[in-house]
Every structure is written in structure tokens, then in C-alpha cells.
PDB file of C-alpha atoms and ligand atoms in Angstrom:
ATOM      1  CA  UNK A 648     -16.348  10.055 -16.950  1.00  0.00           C
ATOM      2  CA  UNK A 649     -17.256   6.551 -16.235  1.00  0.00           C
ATOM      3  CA  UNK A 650     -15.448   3.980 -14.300  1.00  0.00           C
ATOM      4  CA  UNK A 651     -14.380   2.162 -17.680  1.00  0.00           C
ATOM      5  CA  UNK A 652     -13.301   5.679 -18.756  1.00  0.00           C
ATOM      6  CA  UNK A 653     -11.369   6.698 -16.034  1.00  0.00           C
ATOM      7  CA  UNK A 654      -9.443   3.163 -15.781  1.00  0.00           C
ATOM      8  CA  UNK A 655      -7.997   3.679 -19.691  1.00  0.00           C
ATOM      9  CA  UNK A 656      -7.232   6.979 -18.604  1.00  0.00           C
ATOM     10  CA  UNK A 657      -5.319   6.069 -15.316  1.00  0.00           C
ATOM     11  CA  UNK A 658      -3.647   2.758 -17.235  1.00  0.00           C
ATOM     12  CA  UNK A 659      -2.194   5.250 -19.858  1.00  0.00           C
ATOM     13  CA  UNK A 660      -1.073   7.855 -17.502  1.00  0.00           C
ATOM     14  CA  UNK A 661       0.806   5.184 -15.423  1.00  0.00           C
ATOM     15  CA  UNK A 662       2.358   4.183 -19.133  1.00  0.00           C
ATOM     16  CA  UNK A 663       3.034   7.364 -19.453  1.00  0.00           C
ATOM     17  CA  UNK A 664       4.873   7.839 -16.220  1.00  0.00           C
ATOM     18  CA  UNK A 665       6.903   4.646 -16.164  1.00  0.00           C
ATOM     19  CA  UNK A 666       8.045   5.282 -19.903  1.00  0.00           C
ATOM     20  CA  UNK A 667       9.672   9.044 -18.270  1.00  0.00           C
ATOM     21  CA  UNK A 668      11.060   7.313 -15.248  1.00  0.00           C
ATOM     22  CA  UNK A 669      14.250   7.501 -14.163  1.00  0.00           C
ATOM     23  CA  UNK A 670      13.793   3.462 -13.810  1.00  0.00           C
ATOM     24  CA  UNK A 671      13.806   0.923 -16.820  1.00  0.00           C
ATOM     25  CA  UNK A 672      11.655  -2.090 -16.455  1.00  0.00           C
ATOM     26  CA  UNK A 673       9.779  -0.623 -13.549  1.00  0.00           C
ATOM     27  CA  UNK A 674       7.286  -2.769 -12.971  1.00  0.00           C
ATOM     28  CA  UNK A 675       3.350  -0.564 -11.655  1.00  0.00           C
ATOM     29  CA  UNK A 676       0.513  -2.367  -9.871  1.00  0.00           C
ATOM     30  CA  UNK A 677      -2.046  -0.073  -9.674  1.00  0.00           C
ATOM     31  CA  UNK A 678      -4.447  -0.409  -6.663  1.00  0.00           C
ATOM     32  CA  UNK A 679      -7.866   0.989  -6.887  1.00  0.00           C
ATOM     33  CA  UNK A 680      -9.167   2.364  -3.246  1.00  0.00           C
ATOM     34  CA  UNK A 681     -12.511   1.330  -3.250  1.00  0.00           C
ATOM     35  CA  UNK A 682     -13.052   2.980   0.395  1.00  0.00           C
ATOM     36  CA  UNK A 683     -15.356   5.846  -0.973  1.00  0.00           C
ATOM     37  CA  UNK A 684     -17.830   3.717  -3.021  1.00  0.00           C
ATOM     38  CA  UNK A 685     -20.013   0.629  -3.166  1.00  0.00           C
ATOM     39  CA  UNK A 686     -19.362  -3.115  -3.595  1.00  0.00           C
ATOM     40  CA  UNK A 687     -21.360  -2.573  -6.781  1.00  0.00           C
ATOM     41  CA  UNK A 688     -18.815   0.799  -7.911  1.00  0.00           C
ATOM     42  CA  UNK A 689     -16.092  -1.739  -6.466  1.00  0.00           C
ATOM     43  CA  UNK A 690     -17.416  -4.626  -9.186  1.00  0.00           C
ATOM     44  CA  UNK A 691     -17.555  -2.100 -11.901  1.00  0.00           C
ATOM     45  CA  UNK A 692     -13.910  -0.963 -11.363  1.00  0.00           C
ATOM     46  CA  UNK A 693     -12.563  -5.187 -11.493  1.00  0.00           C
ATOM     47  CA  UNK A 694     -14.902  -5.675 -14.764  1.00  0.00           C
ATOM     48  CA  UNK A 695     -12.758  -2.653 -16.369  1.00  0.00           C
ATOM     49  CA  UNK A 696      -9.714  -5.037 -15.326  1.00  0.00           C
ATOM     50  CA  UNK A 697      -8.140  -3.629 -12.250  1.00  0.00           C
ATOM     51  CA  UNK A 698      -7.882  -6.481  -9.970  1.00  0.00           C
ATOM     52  CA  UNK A 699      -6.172  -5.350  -6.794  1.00  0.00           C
ATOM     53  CA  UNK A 700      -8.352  -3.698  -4.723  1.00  0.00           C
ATOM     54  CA  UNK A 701      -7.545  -1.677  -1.337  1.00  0.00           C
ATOM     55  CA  UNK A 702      -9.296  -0.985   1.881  1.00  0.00           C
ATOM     56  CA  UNK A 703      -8.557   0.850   4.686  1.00  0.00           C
ATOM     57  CA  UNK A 704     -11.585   0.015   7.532  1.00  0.00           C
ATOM     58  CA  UNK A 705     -11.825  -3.519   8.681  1.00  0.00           C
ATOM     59  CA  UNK A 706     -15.518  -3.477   8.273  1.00  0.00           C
ATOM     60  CA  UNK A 707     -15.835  -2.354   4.838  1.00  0.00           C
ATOM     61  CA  UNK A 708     -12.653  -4.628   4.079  1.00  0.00           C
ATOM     62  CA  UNK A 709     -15.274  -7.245   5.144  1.00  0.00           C
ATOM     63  CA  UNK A 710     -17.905  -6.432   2.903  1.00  0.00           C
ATOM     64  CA  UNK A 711     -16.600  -6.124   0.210  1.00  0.00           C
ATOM     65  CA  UNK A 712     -14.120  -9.119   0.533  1.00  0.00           C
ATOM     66  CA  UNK A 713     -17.022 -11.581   0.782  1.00  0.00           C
ATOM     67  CA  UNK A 714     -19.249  -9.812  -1.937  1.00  0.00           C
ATOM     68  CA  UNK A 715     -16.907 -10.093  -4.543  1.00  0.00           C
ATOM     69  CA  UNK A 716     -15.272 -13.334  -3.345  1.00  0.00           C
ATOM     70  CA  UNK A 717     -15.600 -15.404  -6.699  1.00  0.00           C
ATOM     71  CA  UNK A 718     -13.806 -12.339  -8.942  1.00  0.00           C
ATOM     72  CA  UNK A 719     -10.486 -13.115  -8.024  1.00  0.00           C
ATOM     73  CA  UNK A 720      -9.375 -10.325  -6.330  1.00  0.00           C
ATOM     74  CA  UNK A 721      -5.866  -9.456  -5.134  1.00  0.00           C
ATOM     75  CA  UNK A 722      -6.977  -7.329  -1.591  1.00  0.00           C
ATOM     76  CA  UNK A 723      -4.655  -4.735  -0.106  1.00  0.00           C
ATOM     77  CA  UNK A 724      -5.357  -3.708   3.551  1.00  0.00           C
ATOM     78  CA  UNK A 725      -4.313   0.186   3.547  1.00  0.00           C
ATOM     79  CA  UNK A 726      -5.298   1.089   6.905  1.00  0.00           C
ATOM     80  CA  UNK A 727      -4.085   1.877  10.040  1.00  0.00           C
ATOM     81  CA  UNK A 728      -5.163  -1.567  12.009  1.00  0.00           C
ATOM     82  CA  UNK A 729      -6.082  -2.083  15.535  1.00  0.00           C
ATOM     83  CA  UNK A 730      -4.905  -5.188  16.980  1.00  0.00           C
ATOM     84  CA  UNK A 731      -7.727  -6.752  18.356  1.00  0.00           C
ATOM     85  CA  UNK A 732      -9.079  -6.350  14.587  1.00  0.00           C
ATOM     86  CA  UNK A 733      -5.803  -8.226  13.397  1.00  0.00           C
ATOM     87  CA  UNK A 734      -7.502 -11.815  13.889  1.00  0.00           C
ATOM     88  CA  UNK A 735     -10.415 -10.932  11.253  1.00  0.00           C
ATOM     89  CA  UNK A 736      -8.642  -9.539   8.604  1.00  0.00           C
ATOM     90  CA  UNK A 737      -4.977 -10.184   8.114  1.00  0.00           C
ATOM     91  CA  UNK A 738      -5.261 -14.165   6.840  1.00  0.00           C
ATOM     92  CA  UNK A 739      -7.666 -12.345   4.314  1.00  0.00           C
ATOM     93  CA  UNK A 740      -5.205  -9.868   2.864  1.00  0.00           C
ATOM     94  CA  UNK A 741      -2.917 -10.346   0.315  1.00  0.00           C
ATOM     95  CA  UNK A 742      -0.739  -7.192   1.519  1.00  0.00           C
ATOM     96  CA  UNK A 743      -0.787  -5.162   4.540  1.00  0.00           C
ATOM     97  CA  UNK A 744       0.636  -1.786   3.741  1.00  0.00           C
ATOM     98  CA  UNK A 745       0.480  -0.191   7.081  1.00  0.00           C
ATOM     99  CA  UNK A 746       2.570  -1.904   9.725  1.00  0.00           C
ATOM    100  CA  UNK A 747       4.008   1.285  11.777  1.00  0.00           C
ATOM    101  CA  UNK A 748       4.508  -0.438  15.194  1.00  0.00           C
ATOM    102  CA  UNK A 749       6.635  -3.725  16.530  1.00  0.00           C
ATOM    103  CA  UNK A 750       3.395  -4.002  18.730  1.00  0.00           C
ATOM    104  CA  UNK A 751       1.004  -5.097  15.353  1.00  0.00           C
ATOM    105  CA  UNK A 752       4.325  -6.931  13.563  1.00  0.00           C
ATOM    106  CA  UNK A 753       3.724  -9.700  16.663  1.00  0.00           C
ATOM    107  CA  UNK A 754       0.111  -9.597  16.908  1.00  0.00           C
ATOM    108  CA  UNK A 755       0.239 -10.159  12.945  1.00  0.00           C
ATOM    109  CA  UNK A 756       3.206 -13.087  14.094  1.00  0.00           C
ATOM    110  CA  UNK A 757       0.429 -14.301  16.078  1.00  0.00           C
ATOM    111  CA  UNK A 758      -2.672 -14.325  14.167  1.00  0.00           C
ATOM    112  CA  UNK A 759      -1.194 -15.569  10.616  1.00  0.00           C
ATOM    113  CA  UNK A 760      -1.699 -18.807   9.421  1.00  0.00           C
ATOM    114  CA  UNK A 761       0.509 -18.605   6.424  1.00  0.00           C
ATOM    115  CA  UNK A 762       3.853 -15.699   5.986  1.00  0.00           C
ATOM    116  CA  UNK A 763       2.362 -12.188   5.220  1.00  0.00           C
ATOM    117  CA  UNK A 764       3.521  -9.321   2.624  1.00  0.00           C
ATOM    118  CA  UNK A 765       3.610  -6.365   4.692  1.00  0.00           C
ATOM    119  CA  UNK A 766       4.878  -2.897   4.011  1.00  0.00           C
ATOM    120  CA  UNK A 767       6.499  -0.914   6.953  1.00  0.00           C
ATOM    121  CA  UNK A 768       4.954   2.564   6.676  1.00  0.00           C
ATOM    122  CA  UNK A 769       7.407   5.194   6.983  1.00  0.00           C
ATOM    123  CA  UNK A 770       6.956   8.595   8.338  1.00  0.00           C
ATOM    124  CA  UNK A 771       9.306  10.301   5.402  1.00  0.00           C
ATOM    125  CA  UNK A 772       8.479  13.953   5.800  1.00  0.00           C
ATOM    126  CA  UNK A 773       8.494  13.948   9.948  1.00  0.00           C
ATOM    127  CA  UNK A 774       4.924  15.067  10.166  1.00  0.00           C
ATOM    128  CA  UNK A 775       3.414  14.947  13.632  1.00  0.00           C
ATOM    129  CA  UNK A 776      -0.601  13.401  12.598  1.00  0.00           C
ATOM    130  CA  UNK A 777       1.287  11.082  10.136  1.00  0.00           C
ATOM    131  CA  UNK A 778       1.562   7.247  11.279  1.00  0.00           C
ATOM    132  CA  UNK A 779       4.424   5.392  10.703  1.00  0.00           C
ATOM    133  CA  UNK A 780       8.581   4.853  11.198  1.00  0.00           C
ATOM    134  CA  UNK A 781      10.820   7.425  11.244  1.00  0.00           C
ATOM    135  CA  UNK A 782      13.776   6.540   9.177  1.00  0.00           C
ATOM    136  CA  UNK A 783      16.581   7.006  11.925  1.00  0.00           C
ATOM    137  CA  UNK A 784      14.571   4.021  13.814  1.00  0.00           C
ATOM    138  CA  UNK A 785      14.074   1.611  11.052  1.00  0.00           C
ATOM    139  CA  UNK A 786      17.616  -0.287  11.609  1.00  0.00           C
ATOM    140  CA  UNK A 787      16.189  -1.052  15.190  1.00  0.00           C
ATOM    141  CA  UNK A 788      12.886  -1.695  13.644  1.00  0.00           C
ATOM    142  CA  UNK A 789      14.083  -4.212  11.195  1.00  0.00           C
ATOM    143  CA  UNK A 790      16.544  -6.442  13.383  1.00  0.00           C
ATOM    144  CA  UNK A 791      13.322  -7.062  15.547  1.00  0.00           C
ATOM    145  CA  UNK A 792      10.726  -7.898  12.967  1.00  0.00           C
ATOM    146  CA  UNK A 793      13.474 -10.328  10.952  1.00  0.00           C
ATOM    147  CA  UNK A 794      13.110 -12.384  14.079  1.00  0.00           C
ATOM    148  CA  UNK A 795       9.487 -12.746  13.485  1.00  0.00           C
ATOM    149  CA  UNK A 796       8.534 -16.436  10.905  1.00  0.00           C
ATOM    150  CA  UNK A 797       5.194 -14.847   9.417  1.00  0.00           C
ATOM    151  CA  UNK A 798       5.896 -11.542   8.442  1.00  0.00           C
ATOM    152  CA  UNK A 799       8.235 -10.894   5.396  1.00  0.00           C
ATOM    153  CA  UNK A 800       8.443  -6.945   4.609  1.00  0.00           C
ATOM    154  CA  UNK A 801       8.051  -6.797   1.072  1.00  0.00           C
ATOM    155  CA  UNK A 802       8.954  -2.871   0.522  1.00  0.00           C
ATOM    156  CA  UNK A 803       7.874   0.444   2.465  1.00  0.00           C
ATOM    157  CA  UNK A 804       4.955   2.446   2.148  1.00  0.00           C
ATOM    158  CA  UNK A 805       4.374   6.389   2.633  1.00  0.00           C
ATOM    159  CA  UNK A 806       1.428   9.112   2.593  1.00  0.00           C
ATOM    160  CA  UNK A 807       2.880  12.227   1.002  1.00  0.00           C
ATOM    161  CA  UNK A 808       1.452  15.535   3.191  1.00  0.00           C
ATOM    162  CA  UNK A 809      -1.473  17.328   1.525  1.00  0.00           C
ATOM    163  CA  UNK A 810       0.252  20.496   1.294  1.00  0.00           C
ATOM    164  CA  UNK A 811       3.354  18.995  -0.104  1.00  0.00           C
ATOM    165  CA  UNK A 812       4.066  20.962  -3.280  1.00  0.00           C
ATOM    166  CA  UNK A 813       5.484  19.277  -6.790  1.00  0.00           C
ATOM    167  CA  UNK A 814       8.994  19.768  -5.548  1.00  0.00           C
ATOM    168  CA  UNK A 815       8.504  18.319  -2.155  1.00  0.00           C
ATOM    169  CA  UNK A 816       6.729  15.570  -3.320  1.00  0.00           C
ATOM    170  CA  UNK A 817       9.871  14.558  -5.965  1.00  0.00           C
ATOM    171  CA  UNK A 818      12.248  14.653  -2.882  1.00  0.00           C
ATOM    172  CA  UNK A 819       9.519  12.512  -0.967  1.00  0.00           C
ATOM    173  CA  UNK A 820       9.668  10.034  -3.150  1.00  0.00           C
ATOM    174  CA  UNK A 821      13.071   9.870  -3.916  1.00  0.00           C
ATOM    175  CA  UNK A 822      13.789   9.515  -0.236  1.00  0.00           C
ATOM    176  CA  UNK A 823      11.338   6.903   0.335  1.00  0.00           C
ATOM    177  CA  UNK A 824      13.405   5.159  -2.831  1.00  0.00           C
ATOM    178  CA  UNK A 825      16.893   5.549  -1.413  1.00  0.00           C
ATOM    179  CA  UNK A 826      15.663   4.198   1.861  1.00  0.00           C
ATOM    180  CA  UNK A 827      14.099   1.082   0.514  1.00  0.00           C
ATOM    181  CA  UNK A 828      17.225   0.122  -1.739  1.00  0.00           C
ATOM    182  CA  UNK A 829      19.487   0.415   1.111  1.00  0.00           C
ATOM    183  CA  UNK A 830      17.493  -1.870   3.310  1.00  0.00           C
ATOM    184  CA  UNK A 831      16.899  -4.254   0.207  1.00  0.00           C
ATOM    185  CA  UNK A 832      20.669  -4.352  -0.182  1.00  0.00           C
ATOM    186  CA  UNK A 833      21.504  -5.563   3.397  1.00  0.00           C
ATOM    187  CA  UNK A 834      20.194  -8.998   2.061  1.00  0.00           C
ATOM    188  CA  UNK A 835      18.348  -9.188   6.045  1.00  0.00           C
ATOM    189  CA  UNK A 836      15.990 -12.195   6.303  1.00  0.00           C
ATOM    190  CA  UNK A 837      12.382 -12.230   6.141  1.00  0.00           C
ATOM    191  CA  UNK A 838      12.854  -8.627   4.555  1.00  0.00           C
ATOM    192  CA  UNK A 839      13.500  -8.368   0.733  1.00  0.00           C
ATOM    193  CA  UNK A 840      12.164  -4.953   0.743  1.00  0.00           C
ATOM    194  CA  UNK A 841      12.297  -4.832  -3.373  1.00  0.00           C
ATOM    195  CA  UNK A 842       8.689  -2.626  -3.650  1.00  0.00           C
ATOM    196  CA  UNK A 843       6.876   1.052  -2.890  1.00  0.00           C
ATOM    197  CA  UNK A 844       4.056   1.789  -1.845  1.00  0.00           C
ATOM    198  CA  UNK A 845       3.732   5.456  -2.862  1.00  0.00           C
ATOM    199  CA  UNK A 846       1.481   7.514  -4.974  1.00  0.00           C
ATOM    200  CA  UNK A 847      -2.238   8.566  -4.510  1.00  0.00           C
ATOM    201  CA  UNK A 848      -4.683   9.987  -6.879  1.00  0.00           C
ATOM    202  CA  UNK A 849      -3.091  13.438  -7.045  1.00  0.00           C
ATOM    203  CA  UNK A 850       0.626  12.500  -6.752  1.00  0.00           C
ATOM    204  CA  UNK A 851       0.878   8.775  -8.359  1.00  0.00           C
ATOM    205  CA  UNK A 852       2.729   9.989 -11.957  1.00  0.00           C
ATOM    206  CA  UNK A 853       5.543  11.635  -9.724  1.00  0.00           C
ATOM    207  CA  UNK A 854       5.631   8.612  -7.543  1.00  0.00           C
ATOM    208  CA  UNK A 855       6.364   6.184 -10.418  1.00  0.00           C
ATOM    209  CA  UNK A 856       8.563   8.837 -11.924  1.00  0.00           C
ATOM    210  CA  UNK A 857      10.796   8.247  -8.636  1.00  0.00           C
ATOM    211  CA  UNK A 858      10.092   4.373  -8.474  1.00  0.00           C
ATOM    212  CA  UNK A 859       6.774   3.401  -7.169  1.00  0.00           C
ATOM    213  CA  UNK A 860       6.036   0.041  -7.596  1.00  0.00           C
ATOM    214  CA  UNK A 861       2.428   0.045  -6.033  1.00  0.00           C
ATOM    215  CA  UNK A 862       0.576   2.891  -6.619  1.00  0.00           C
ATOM    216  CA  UNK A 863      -2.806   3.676  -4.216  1.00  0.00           C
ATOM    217  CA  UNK A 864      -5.702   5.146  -6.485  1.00  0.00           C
ATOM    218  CA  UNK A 865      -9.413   6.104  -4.753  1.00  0.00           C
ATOM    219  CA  UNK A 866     -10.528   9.371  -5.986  1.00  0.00           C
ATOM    220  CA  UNK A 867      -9.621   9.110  -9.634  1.00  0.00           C
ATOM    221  CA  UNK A 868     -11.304   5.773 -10.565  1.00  0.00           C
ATOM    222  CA  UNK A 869     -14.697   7.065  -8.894  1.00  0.00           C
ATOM    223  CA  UNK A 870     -15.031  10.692  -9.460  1.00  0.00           C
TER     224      UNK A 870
HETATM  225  C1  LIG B 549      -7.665   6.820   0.704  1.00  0.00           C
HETATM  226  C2  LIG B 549      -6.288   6.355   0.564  1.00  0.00           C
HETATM  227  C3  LIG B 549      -5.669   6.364  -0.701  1.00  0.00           C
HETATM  228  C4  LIG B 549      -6.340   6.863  -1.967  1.00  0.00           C
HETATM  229  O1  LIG B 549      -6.533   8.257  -1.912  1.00  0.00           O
HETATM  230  P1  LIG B 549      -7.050   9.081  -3.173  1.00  0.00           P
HETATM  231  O2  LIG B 549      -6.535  10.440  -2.933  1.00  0.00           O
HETATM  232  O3  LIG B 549      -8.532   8.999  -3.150  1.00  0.00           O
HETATM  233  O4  LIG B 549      -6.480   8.456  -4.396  1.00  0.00           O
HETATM  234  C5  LIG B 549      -4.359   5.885  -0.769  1.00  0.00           C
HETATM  235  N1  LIG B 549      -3.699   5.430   0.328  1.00  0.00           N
HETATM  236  C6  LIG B 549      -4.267   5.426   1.537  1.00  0.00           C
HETATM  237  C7  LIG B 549      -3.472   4.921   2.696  1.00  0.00           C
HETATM  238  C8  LIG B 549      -5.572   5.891   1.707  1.00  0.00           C
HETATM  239  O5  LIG B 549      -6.129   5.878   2.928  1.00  0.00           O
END
């Protein structure tokens, strides 16, 4: 299929999705993961009117940013960043999704001109290669960052595991959900923590189903 294709077909499975949610009014940005293709495959996918856009390598975040720079783009930075590279990119993005250390939350404190969306990236299913927080340290986690002026956590983020099967993925998610509406509850500054960041190309309809709110999409748009 073509890019145009695939975008009605990914817009009406996300419909689809939040209409059997166990959420009313959920409201789905979908993010197309333009880390696989070209700034020209990139262009093609804003034309067909998705307008956030995700990266997850500081150089191609780069590229791309300044090639399409009059399209009005909303960029998400999806990557695991080092923190010499913070300086480059992170006055650039509109949302960091990975912040998994309290190492990059003050080089980001440091860097930022203006108060960045970030999403702490949580470690959910205790996987050993898997970046992120795991859950029984987030408390700790959160009393240090709400100290910081330029970093507001805006929700959590997760990777489900490859091998995760339908089942797994369901309690995943609904994890990742409880977790985020008790930490939005506690009403801490600097950390409204209303969104998700869950879902990928293979998993997004069962992420919405459980309350996504951002939804990461490479593979689908491009193949
Ligand atoms: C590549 C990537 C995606 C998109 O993956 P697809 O399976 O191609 O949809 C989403 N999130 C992150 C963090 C990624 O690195």
C-alpha cells in the first residue's frame, strides 16, 4: 500500500480501538517513526496529515528536523539519549519520551531554555536489555526530578517485549495505566503525568484499548 493508504488505514484502526476502549473520551496522537525511511518518505507521511513525527538517533533527528522545518511539525525524540548529545537536540523537541535516568533529567535541567514534556520510561515487564525505571523506584525517582524548574513529566512511556504474547501485552498496558494514574493523582509538581506513551506498530490497538494516549507507529506507515 502507499503511504496515503496506510495512514487511512492506521487513522481508522486507532478509531476503531478507542471506540472499544475501556476509556470514553480517550484522546490518540498518533506518532509516525520516521527512523526507517527518508526525509522525502518522512514528507510524504505529513502531506497524508500526520504531523507528529518521532526519532530515535540524534543525527537523523537532525536531518530531518531542518529538512522539513517550514511543515509544522510536532517532533518526538524516542531514543535513548546520551548526554553530551542533550545540548543539540532537546530545545528542538517537542517531547522527550525516554528519560530513564536522574543523570539525563539534570543534564536536560541544564541544557533547556524553555520547560520540557518528558516521559519517564518505565521498565514494566522487568526485562534485563530494556531501558528504563522500575516501578518500585519511581517514588524516589519522582521526589528528585519535581525539584528540577525545566522538566515537567507529562506521562510514562514503555516498550512492550517482542515475545510478549496478546495476553501479556493487555496486562502490560494495563499496568503501565494503573501506574501513571496513581502518580497523576498525587497532584506532585512539575509532574501532571495525565498521558502514555505505549503502543508500536504491532501492539498499538491493544495499547489504546488499555489507555494509550500517544501511540509510536514506524513499520506500518512505511511498509
Ligand atoms: C522504532 C520504535 C518504534 C516504532 O516501531 P515499529 O514497530 O516500527 O512501529 C516505537 N517506539 C520506539 C521507542 C522505537 O524505537
Amino acid at each position: 500500500m502507499s503511504i496515503a493508504e496506510n495512514v487511512k488505514d492506521i487513522l481508522n484502526k486507532v478509531d476503531v480501538a478507542k471506540a472499544t476502549s475501556a476509556y470514553s473520551n480517550q484522546e490518540v496522537q498518533v506518532i509516525a517513526v520516521t527512523k526507517y525511511v527518508d526525509v522525502v518518505k518522512a514528507a510524504q507521511v505529513v502531506e497524508a496529515g500526520i504531523h507528529h513525527l518521532a526519532e530515535n538517533r540524534t543525527d537523523l533527528f537532525l536531518e530531518k528536523y531542518e529538512a522539513l522545518e517550514d511543515k509544522n511539525i510536532t517532533w518526538h525524540f524516542i531514543g535513548n539519549l546520551q548526554r553530551r548529545k542533550v545540548k543539540d537536540v532537546i530545545n528542538r523537541v517537542d517531547y522527550f519520551h525516554a528519560l530513564d535516568s536522574i543523570k539525563l533529567a539534570k543534564e536536560i535541567e541544564k541544557r533547556a531554555t524553555h520547560i520540557i514534556k518528558c516521559f519517564l520510561e518505565v521498565n514494566i515487564s522487568g526485562e534485563t536489555t530494556k531501558h528504563g525505571f522500575s516501578p518500585k523506584d519511581i517514588d524516589d525517582v519522582l521526589a528528585e526530578i519535581s525539584q528540577l524548574n525545566n522538566v515537567e513529566i507529562v506521562g510514562l512511556m514503555t516498550m512492550a517485549p517482542i515475545s510478549a504474547d496478546d495476553e501479556q501485552l493487555d496486562n502490560i498496558f494495563a499496568s503501565m495505566r494503573q501506574l501513571q494514574t496513581e502518580i497523576a493523582a498525587k497532584g506532585i509538581p512539575n509532574i501532571p503525568c495525565t498521558e502514555l506513551s505505549m503502543g508500536m506498530s504491532r501492539d498499538y490497538t491493544r495499547a489504546i484499548q488499555q489507555g494509550a494516549t500517544f501511540v509510536r507507529i514506524g513499520t506500518a506507515f512505511f511498509e
